[in-house]
mmCIF file of C-alpha atoms in Angstrom:
data_model
loop_
_atom_site.group_PDB
_atom_site.id
_atom_site.type_symbol
_atom_site.label_atom_id
_atom_site.label_comp_id
_atom_site.label_asym_id
_atom_site.label_seq_id
_atom_site.Cartn_x
_atom_site.Cartn_y
_atom_site.Cartn_z
ATOM 1 C CA UNK A 1 -132.455 18.119 256.726
ATOM 2 C CA UNK A 2 -133.715 18.533 253.288
ATOM 3 C CA UNK A 3 -137.411 18.394 252.553
ATOM 4 C CA UNK A 4 -139.047 15.751 250.399
ATOM 5 C CA UNK A 5 -142.287 13.734 250.392
ATOM 6 C CA UNK A 6 -142.479 10.552 252.252
ATOM 7 C CA UNK A 7 -144.321 8.671 249.593
ATOM 8 C CA UNK A 8 -145.313 9.436 246.000
ATOM 9 C CA UNK A 9 -147.530 7.351 243.700
ATOM 10 C CA UNK A 10 -144.846 7.340 240.907
ATOM 11 C CA UNK A 11 -140.967 7.669 241.059
ATOM 12 C CA UNK A 12 -140.613 10.420 238.573
ATOM 13 C CA UNK A 13 -143.131 12.767 236.836
ATOM 14 C CA UNK A 14 -143.261 14.245 233.464
ATOM 15 C CA UNK A 15 -141.493 17.828 233.301
ATOM 16 C CA UNK A 16 -143.759 20.779 232.541
ATOM 17 C CA UNK A 17 -141.894 23.435 230.996
ATOM 18 C CA UNK A 18 -144.455 26.197 231.460
ATOM 19 C CA UNK A 19 -145.120 28.063 234.641
ATOM 20 C CA UNK A 20 -146.599 31.397 234.126
ATOM 21 C CA UNK A 21 -149.606 31.680 236.286
ATOM 22 C CA UNK A 22 -150.616 34.473 238.771
ATOM 23 C CA UNK A 23 -151.654 33.577 242.216
ATOM 24 C CA UNK A 24 -153.844 36.501 243.139
ATOM 25 C CA UNK A 25 -155.794 34.531 245.760
ATOM 26 C CA UNK A 26 -152.883 33.998 247.936
ATOM 27 C CA UNK A 27 -151.970 37.772 248.022
ATOM 28 C CA UNK A 28 -154.524 38.731 250.684
ATOM 29 C CA UNK A 29 -154.733 35.765 252.596
ATOM 30 C CA UNK A 30 -156.629 35.954 256.032
ATOM 31 C CA UNK A 31 -153.881 33.583 257.543
ATOM 32 C CA UNK A 32 -151.150 35.965 256.706
ATOM 33 C CA UNK A 33 -149.226 37.075 259.739
ATOM 34 C CA UNK A 34 -147.585 40.662 260.223
ATOM 35 C CA UNK A 35 -145.099 40.195 257.056
ATOM 36 C CA UNK A 36 -145.141 38.073 254.093
ATOM 37 C CA UNK A 37 -142.346 37.082 251.610
ATOM 38 C CA UNK A 38 -143.946 37.095 248.253
ATOM 39 C CA UNK A 39 -142.489 35.959 244.948
ATOM 40 C CA UNK A 40 -142.185 38.503 241.960
ATOM 41 C CA UNK A 41 -141.797 35.975 239.378
ATOM 42 C CA UNK A 42 -142.593 32.412 238.468
ATOM 43 C CA UNK A 43 -139.946 29.667 238.680
ATOM 44 C CA UNK A 44 -138.752 26.546 240.534
ATOM 45 C CA UNK A 45 -137.221 26.480 244.034
ATOM 46 C CA UNK A 46 -135.297 23.192 245.098
ATOM 47 C CA UNK A 47 -135.026 21.588 248.479
ATOM 48 C CA UNK A 48 -131.541 22.850 249.135
ATOM 49 C CA UNK A 49 -132.815 26.642 248.466
ATOM 50 C CA UNK A 50 -135.827 25.954 250.762
ATOM 51 C CA UNK A 51 -133.370 24.500 253.570
ATOM 52 C CA UNK A 52 -131.108 27.393 253.201
ATOM 53 C CA UNK A 53 -134.043 30.005 253.487
ATOM 54 C CA UNK A 54 -135.348 28.111 256.737
ATOM 55 C CA UNK A 55 -131.724 28.364 258.235
ATOM 56 C CA UNK A 56 -131.618 32.231 257.397
ATOM 57 C CA UNK A 57 -134.979 32.715 259.046
ATOM 58 C CA UNK A 58 -133.946 30.611 262.089
ATOM 59 C CA UNK A 59 -130.557 32.499 262.727
ATOM 60 C CA UNK A 60 -131.792 36.019 262.007
ATOM 61 C CA UNK A 61 -135.304 36.001 263.909
ATOM 62 C CA UNK A 62 -133.831 33.953 266.688
ATOM 63 C CA UNK A 63 -135.167 36.338 269.765
ATOM 64 C CA UNK A 64 -137.247 38.468 267.690
ATOM 65 C CA UNK A 65 -140.010 36.414 266.192
ATOM 66 C CA UNK A 66 -141.554 33.404 264.561
ATOM 67 C CA UNK A 67 -141.697 32.273 261.002
ATOM 68 C CA UNK A 68 -143.829 29.806 258.840
ATOM 69 C CA UNK A 69 -142.801 28.334 255.544
ATOM 70 C CA UNK A 70 -145.520 28.087 253.089
ATOM 71 C CA UNK A 71 -143.799 25.986 250.296
ATOM 72 C CA UNK A 72 -142.963 22.267 250.051
ATOM 73 C CA UNK A 73 -140.953 20.489 247.415
ATOM 74 C CA UNK A 74 -143.245 17.981 245.812
ATOM 75 C CA UNK A 75 -142.000 17.510 242.275
ATOM 76 C CA UNK A 76 -138.692 15.188 241.751
ATOM 77 C CA UNK A 77 -136.046 16.066 239.176
ATOM 78 C CA UNK A 78 -134.311 13.304 237.585
ATOM 79 C CA UNK A 79 -131.000 13.102 235.899
ATOM 80 C CA UNK A 80 -128.796 10.362 234.504
ATOM 81 C CA UNK A 81 -125.403 9.808 236.025
ATOM 82 C CA UNK A 82 -121.999 10.555 234.399
ATOM 83 C CA UNK A 83 -120.883 8.496 231.635
ATOM 84 C CA UNK A 84 -124.105 6.526 231.006
ATOM 85 C CA UNK A 85 -125.098 5.942 227.515
ATOM 86 C CA UNK A 86 -128.416 7.095 225.895
ATOM 87 C CA UNK A 87 -131.602 4.859 226.475
ATOM 88 C CA UNK A 88 -132.067 2.393 229.312
ATOM 89 C CA UNK A 89 -135.020 4.368 230.747
ATOM 90 C CA UNK A 90 -135.350 7.482 232.958
ATOM 91 C CA UNK A 91 -132.489 8.584 235.283
ATOM 92 C CA UNK A 92 -132.529 8.561 239.239
ATOM 93 C CA UNK A 93 -133.984 11.328 241.121
ATOM 94 C CA UNK A 94 -131.347 14.142 242.014
ATOM 95 C CA UNK A 95 -133.450 16.536 243.840
ATOM 96 C CA UNK A 96 -137.149 17.722 244.630
ATOM 97 C CA UNK A 97 -138.434 21.150 243.768
ATOM 98 C CA UNK A 98 -141.546 23.287 244.410
ATOM 99 C CA UNK A 99 -143.022 25.222 241.564
ATOM 100 C CA UNK A 100 -143.726 28.785 242.433
ATOM 101 C CA UNK A 101 -145.963 31.180 240.642
ATOM 102 C CA UNK A 102 -145.895 35.033 240.529
ATOM 103 C CA UNK A 103 -147.607 36.144 243.784
ATOM 104 C CA UNK A 104 -147.233 33.135 246.057
ATOM 105 C CA UNK A 105 -146.446 33.746 249.632
ATOM 106 C CA UNK A 106 -143.305 31.919 250.251
ATOM 107 C CA UNK A 107 -142.858 32.547 254.038
ATOM 108 C CA UNK A 108 -144.460 34.538 256.745
ATOM 109 C CA UNK A 109 -142.945 36.556 259.520
ATOM 110 C CA UNK A 110 -144.254 37.689 262.893
ATOM 111 C CA UNK A 111 -143.199 39.618 265.820
ATOM 112 C CA UNK A 112 -140.285 41.707 264.508
ATOM 113 C CA UNK A 113 -139.941 45.388 263.158
ATOM 114 C CA UNK A 114 -140.099 46.358 259.730
ATOM 115 C CA UNK A 115 -136.296 47.084 259.332
ATOM 116 C CA UNK A 116 -135.376 43.662 260.932
ATOM 117 C CA UNK A 117 -137.725 42.001 258.410
ATOM 118 C CA UNK A 118 -136.097 43.973 255.343
ATOM 119 C CA UNK A 119 -132.722 42.800 256.234
ATOM 120 C CA UNK A 120 -133.960 39.122 256.416
ATOM 121 C CA UNK A 121 -135.656 39.525 253.007
ATOM 122 C CA UNK A 122 -132.274 40.754 251.656
ATOM 123 C CA UNK A 123 -130.438 37.742 252.896
ATOM 124 C CA UNK A 124 -133.076 35.488 251.430
ATOM 125 C CA UNK A 125 -133.002 37.024 248.078
ATOM 126 C CA UNK A 126 -129.290 36.033 247.743
ATOM 127 C CA UNK A 127 -130.311 32.373 248.549
ATOM 128 C CA UNK A 128 -133.030 31.989 246.030
ATOM 129 C CA UNK A 129 -133.373 31.938 242.451
ATOM 130 C CA UNK A 130 -136.433 33.904 241.859
ATOM 131 C CA UNK A 131 -137.084 37.702 243.037
ATOM 132 C CA UNK A 132 -138.882 38.243 246.276
ATOM 133 C CA UNK A 133 -140.249 41.244 248.089
ATOM 134 C CA UNK A 134 -141.752 41.965 251.574
ATOM 135 C CA UNK A 135 -145.464 42.391 251.901
ATOM 136 C CA UNK A 136 -147.058 43.897 254.817
ATOM 137 C CA UNK A 137 -150.470 42.822 256.176
ATOM 138 C CA UNK A 138 -152.464 46.029 256.876
ATOM 139 C CA UNK A 139 -155.343 44.242 258.656
ATOM 140 C CA UNK A 140 -153.242 43.328 261.818
#
């Protein structure tokens, strides 16, 4: 099931073109489990990509560990349907997306080995439109 908010104040939002911030405070989160999947670059991840990441994590960690997703799509993207003339207002909502800055922790994994977590991140890398890497929490 694709993720999207239950209720929003407005149907559509104005698009913000620039996403170039660095989330340094999220890097060393105290709630971080054994491994973290961290973004290498800023970008947008839509709800289909988040769902495919969730499926990959569920399949690959089936008896080995747990996972937590830390991103949620809150921004709608609109598009006019095919063959509609210009004007007549903004289009319908086609999908929802989450803006991700560089250094955000997208997901957390606990209860598996380093080699298994590395394989999982390799599968996740193919599903996302941004580059990610595996971060190890040294405090646990």
